[in-house]
XYZ file of C-alpha atoms in Angstrom:
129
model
C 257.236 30.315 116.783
C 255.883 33.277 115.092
C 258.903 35.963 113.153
C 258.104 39.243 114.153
C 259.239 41.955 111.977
C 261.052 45.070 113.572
C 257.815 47.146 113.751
C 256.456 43.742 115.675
C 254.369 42.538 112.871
C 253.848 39.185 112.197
C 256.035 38.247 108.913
C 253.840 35.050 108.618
C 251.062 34.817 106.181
C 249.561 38.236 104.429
C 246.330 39.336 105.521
C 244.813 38.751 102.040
C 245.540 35.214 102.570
C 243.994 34.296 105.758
C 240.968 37.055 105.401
C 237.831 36.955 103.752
C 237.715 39.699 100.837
C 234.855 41.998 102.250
C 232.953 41.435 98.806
C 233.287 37.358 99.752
C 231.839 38.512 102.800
C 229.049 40.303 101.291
C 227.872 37.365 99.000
C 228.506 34.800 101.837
C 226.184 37.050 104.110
C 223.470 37.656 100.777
C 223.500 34.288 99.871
C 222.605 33.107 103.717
C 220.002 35.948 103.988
C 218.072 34.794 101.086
C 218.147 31.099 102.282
C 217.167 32.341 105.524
C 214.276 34.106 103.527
C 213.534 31.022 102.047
C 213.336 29.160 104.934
C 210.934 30.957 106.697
C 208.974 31.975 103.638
C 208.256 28.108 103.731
C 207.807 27.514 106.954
C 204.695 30.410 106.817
C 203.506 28.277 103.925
C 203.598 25.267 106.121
C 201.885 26.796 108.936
C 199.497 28.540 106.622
C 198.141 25.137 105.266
C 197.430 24.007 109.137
C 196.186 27.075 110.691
C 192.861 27.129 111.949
C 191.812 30.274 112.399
C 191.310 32.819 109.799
C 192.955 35.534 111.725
C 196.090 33.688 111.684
C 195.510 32.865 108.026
C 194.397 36.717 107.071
C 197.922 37.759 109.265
C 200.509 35.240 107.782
C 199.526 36.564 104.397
C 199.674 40.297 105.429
C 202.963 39.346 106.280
C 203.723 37.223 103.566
C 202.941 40.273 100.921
C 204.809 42.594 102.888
C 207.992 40.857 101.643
C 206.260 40.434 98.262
C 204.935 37.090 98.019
C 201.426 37.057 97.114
C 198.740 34.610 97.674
C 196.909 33.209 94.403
C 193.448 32.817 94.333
C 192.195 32.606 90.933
C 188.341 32.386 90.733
C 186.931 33.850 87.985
C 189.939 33.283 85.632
C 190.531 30.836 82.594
C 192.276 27.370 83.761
C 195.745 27.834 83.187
C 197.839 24.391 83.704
C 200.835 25.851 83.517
C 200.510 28.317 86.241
C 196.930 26.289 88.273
C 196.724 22.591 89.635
C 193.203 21.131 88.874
C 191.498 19.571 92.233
C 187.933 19.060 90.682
C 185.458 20.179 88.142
C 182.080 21.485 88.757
C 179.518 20.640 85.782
C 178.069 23.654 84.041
C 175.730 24.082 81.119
C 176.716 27.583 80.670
C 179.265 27.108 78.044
C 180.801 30.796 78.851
C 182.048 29.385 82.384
C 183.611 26.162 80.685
C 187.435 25.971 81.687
C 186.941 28.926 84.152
C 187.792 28.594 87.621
C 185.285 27.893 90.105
C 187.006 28.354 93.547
C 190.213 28.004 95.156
C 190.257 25.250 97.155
C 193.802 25.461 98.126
C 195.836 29.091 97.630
C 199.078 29.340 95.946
C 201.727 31.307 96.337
C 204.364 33.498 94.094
C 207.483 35.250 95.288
C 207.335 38.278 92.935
C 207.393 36.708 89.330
C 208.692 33.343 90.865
C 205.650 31.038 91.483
C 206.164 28.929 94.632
C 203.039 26.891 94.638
C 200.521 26.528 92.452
C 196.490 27.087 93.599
C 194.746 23.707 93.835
C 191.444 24.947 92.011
C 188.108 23.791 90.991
C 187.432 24.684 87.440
C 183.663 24.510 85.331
C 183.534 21.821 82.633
C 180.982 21.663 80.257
C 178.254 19.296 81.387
C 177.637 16.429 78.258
C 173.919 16.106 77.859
């Protein structure tokens, strides 16, 4: 049985015990938002890799860079194994292209500054006579 005070409170347990401090709250409800953003963020990436159709491809990424992340597609630019995943070389005698990237064969992806996948690219090497 609860005891009620005169003013018919309850005398049982303050409100700063059994409540959530409303800056709890706000991190609880920050901290699920962003894994919620993560979760779909990966589940575009998932889809991404399977979709057929370039529309759908073109529209996932429009989407995708509307919240920031950015699809990586680095032809043209020096091999970079820190930030690239090598798929394949392409022989070249042009010793200009060697270590440059070829194509993309497989785009990555980088949420702001924070790289989520790196491209799977094809990069020049020198061809050995």
């Amino acid at each position: 049985m609860a005891w009620f005070r005169k003013d018919g409170t309850d005398r049982g347990a303050a409100a700063s015990d059994t409540d959530v401090h409303p800056l709890q709250q706000q991190g609880t409800d920050l901290d699920r938002a962003l894994a919620d953003r993560q979760a779909l963020i990966q589940m575009c990436l998932y889809a991404l890799d399977r979709a057929r159709s370039g529309g759908v491809v073109e529209r996932l990424e429009e989407g995708l860079a509307a919240i920031g992340v950015q699809a990586l597609r680095p032809d043209g630019e020096r091999f970079d194994p820190a930030h690239h995943e090598a798929g394949g070389a392409v022989p070249t005698e042009d010793p200009a292209l060697d270590g440059i990237v070829a194509e993309t064969e497989v785009a990555g992806f980088a949420d702001h500054d924070r790289l989520l996948r790196a491209p799977i690219v094809t990069v020049y090497a020198k061809k050995n006579p």
